[in-house]
Amino acid sequence: MESGHCGLISALFCVAFLLGSHVQANEMLWGNPDHMPKALRDLTKPGIGDRGLKISNNKIDVDVYGKLRDPNGLKDTVLNVTFFLEQDLHPGKKLKLEFPKRSSDFTFLPNSLAKITPFSSTRLLEILKRFGIEAESTDAKTVKGTLELCESPAIKGEEKYCATSLDSLVNFAVLKLGKNIKLLSTELEKENEKAEEYSVLKGVTKNGDKAVVCHKLNYPYAVFYCHKVESRAYNVPLVSIEDGTKAKALAICHNNTRHWASDNPAFMQLNVKPGTVPVCHFLATDTLLWVPGSY
């Protein structure tokens, strides 16, 4: 295996190896274990998921297109995203941000099992029965909402896919970005239970003009909503004004917002109109960012 990153062949080898042994995969994935983002590392810990499949109640940060405004109440599970302009990425800029603690009580299904496990709203009752979920429960509503989100049509300019295994997640990123890619996630010294004010530090760097973002969804096992959109990705060092703790945060700036819903919270927060300026937001700690390049 190459030292430093996984290209197509080595990444798929890592995937197969991971499914065989979580412990060894933590040491071998991407050559250097330090290169495996915490958001992915948490899904490969031995023992996670052995207590039975549970549905997490994490807030998710995929509502940039207003897709979760539905009658099922799933909007309550959306992360309170702070939107900002690309010009705000400079030292000293202050932003109120929420990076809540994320649950890690579930993991990926092996690819062979994911392929034969139903994942469709037309088979909702079968899915609920398989995972022992009561049809009228809150968990059932969560499962239904996740399936409907994955089945919703992509907006113009978006290429989307819901990955139900690590293999499919890697394959989608390679298909959209090519073989030479790296995987990143937001890293914090501490998580916060409420929004705090952060200041941007020196050292903002650009990750490129192409990216695939994969947002973890709430489901009985690990499912990620992945999409490629017109965007620029940045590494942004932050410091909490409250206690001085630091964060290595990832930000995405969406170049084309012409097809976003006109009542999207981003436009109201920034007082701008669709398609006029790039709209930026930070990524949650359990969101994965694929970009071209090597470590």
mmCIF file of N, CA, C and O in Angstrom, residues 22 26 37 40 64 89-90 93 100 123 142 156-157 169 175 198 205-207 213 216 228 237 265 286:
data_model
loop_
_atom_site.group_PDB
_atom_site.id
_atom_site.type_symbol
_atom_site.label_atom_id
_atom_site.label_comp_id
_atom_site.label_asym_id
_atom_site.label_seq_id
_atom_site.Cartn_x
_atom_site.Cartn_y
_atom_site.Cartn_z
ATOM 1 N N HIS A 22 -11.860 -4.382 11.867
ATOM 2 C CA HIS A 22 -11.906 -2.977 12.228
ATOM 3 C C HIS A 22 -10.593 -2.523 12.853
ATOM 4 O O HIS A 22 -10.113 -1.439 12.568
ATOM 5 N N ASN A 26 -7.976 0.407 11.200
ATOM 6 C CA ASN A 26 -7.652 1.692 11.802
ATOM 7 C C ASN A 26 -6.178 2.029 11.645
ATOM 8 O O ASN A 26 -5.797 3.181 11.599
ATOM 9 N N PRO A 37 -9.908 10.526 8.875
ATOM 10 C CA PRO A 37 -10.689 11.499 9.641
ATOM 11 C C PRO A 37 -11.434 10.840 10.790
ATOM 12 O O PRO A 37 -11.871 9.699 10.690
ATOM 13 N N LEU A 40 -14.779 9.200 10.145
ATOM 14 C CA LEU A 40 -14.774 7.842 9.606
ATOM 15 C C LEU A 40 -14.217 6.856 10.623
ATOM 16 O O LEU A 40 -14.708 5.740 10.761
ATOM 17 N N VAL A 64 -29.308 22.654 3.226
ATOM 18 C CA VAL A 64 -28.938 23.845 2.475
ATOM 19 C C VAL A 64 -29.849 24.065 1.282
ATOM 20 O O VAL A 64 -29.881 25.152 0.714
ATOM 21 N N LEU A 89 -13.928 34.780 5.110
ATOM 22 C CA LEU A 89 -12.877 33.847 5.523
ATOM 23 C C LEU A 89 -11.535 34.571 5.660
ATOM 24 O O LEU A 89 -10.602 34.376 4.883
ATOM 25 N N HIS A 90 -11.462 35.414 6.674
ATOM 26 C CA HIS A 90 -10.232 36.155 6.928
ATOM 27 C C HIS A 90 -9.995 36.207 8.431
ATOM 28 O O HIS A 90 -10.946 36.111 9.227
ATOM 29 N N LYS A 93 -12.469 37.375 11.717
ATOM 30 C CA LYS A 93 -13.917 37.315 11.504
ATOM 31 C C LYS A 93 -14.549 36.462 12.589
ATOM 32 O O LYS A 93 -14.093 35.357 12.896
ATOM 33 N N PRO A 100 -22.172 20.273 17.752
ATOM 34 C CA PRO A 100 -22.635 19.413 18.850
ATOM 35 C C PRO A 100 -21.956 18.055 18.863
ATOM 36 O O PRO A 100 -21.408 17.603 17.855
ATOM 37 N N ARG A 123 -40.600 -0.225 0.578
ATOM 38 C CA ARG A 123 -40.441 -1.402 1.422
ATOM 39 C C ARG A 123 -40.285 -1.003 2.890
ATOM 40 O O ARG A 123 -39.639 -1.687 3.673
ATOM 41 N N THR A 142 -38.221 8.643 11.534
ATOM 42 C CA THR A 142 -36.862 8.969 11.134
ATOM 43 C C THR A 142 -36.431 8.140 9.930
ATOM 44 O O THR A 142 -35.846 8.662 8.973
ATOM 45 N N LYS A 156 -30.963 21.047 -9.932
ATOM 46 C CA LYS A 156 -30.117 21.258 -11.101
ATOM 47 C C LYS A 156 -28.702 21.594 -10.659
ATOM 48 O O LYS A 156 -28.486 22.446 -9.789
ATOM 49 N N GLY A 157 -27.732 20.893 -11.211
ATOM 50 C CA GLY A 157 -26.333 21.118 -10.866
ATOM 51 C C GLY A 157 -25.820 20.243 -9.741
ATOM 52 O O GLY A 157 -24.637 20.267 -9.419
ATOM 53 N N LEU A 169 -19.599 4.375 -0.721
ATOM 54 C CA LEU A 169 -19.188 5.740 -0.441
ATOM 55 C C LEU A 169 -17.890 6.071 -1.174
ATOM 56 O O LEU A 169 -17.765 7.115 -1.826
ATOM 57 N N LEU A 175 -15.708 8.023 -8.567
ATOM 58 C CA LEU A 175 -16.416 8.256 -9.823
ATOM 59 C C LEU A 175 -16.512 9.744 -10.134
ATOM 60 O O LEU A 175 -16.368 10.150 -11.299
ATOM 61 N N TYR A 198 -16.899 31.903 17.549
ATOM 62 C CA TYR A 198 -15.539 31.558 17.173
ATOM 63 C C TYR A 198 -14.942 32.694 16.347
ATOM 64 O O TYR A 198 -15.663 33.436 15.669
ATOM 65 N N THR A 205 -6.829 27.849 4.191
ATOM 66 C CA THR A 205 -6.308 27.292 2.944
ATOM 67 C C THR A 205 -7.432 26.703 2.118
ATOM 68 O O THR A 205 -8.427 26.216 2.650
ATOM 69 N N LYS A 206 -7.253 26.752 0.811
ATOM 70 C CA LYS A 206 -8.262 26.252 -0.111
ATOM 71 C C LYS A 206 -7.978 24.800 -0.459
ATOM 72 O O LYS A 206 -6.830 24.419 -0.708
ATOM 73 N N ASN A 207 -9.016 23.975 -0.461
ATOM 74 C CA ASN A 207 -8.889 22.563 -0.817
ATOM 75 C C ASN A 207 -9.173 22.298 -2.288
ATOM 76 O O ASN A 207 -9.081 21.160 -2.730
ATOM 77 N N VAL A 213 -19.298 16.056 -0.843
ATOM 78 C CA VAL A 213 -19.614 16.141 0.586
ATOM 79 C C VAL A 213 -20.568 15.009 0.934
ATOM 80 O O VAL A 213 -21.556 14.789 0.232
ATOM 81 N N LYS A 216 -23.752 12.428 7.193
ATOM 82 C CA LYS A 216 -24.294 11.251 7.870
ATOM 83 C C LYS A 216 -25.764 11.473 8.197
ATOM 84 O O LYS A 216 -26.149 12.519 8.736
ATOM 85 N N LYS A 228 -22.149 15.967 -5.124
ATOM 86 C CA LYS A 228 -21.163 16.839 -5.750
ATOM 87 C C LYS A 228 -21.907 18.043 -6.305
ATOM 88 O O LYS A 228 -22.888 17.894 -7.025
ATOM 89 N N PRO A 237 -8.956 27.398 10.303
ATOM 90 C CA PRO A 237 -8.643 27.294 11.734
ATOM 91 C C PRO A 237 -9.475 28.292 12.529
ATOM 92 O O PRO A 237 -9.602 29.457 12.159
ATOM 93 N N PRO A 265 -33.001 29.426 4.328
ATOM 94 C CA PRO A 265 -32.487 30.237 5.439
ATOM 95 C C PRO A 265 -31.213 31.010 5.097
ATOM 96 O O PRO A 265 -30.967 32.070 5.676
ATOM 97 N N ASP A 286 -19.353 15.045 11.811
ATOM 98 C CA ASP A 286 -19.518 13.711 11.252
ATOM 99 C C ASP A 286 -19.786 13.749 9.750
ATOM 100 O O ASP A 286 -20.214 12.762 9.162
#
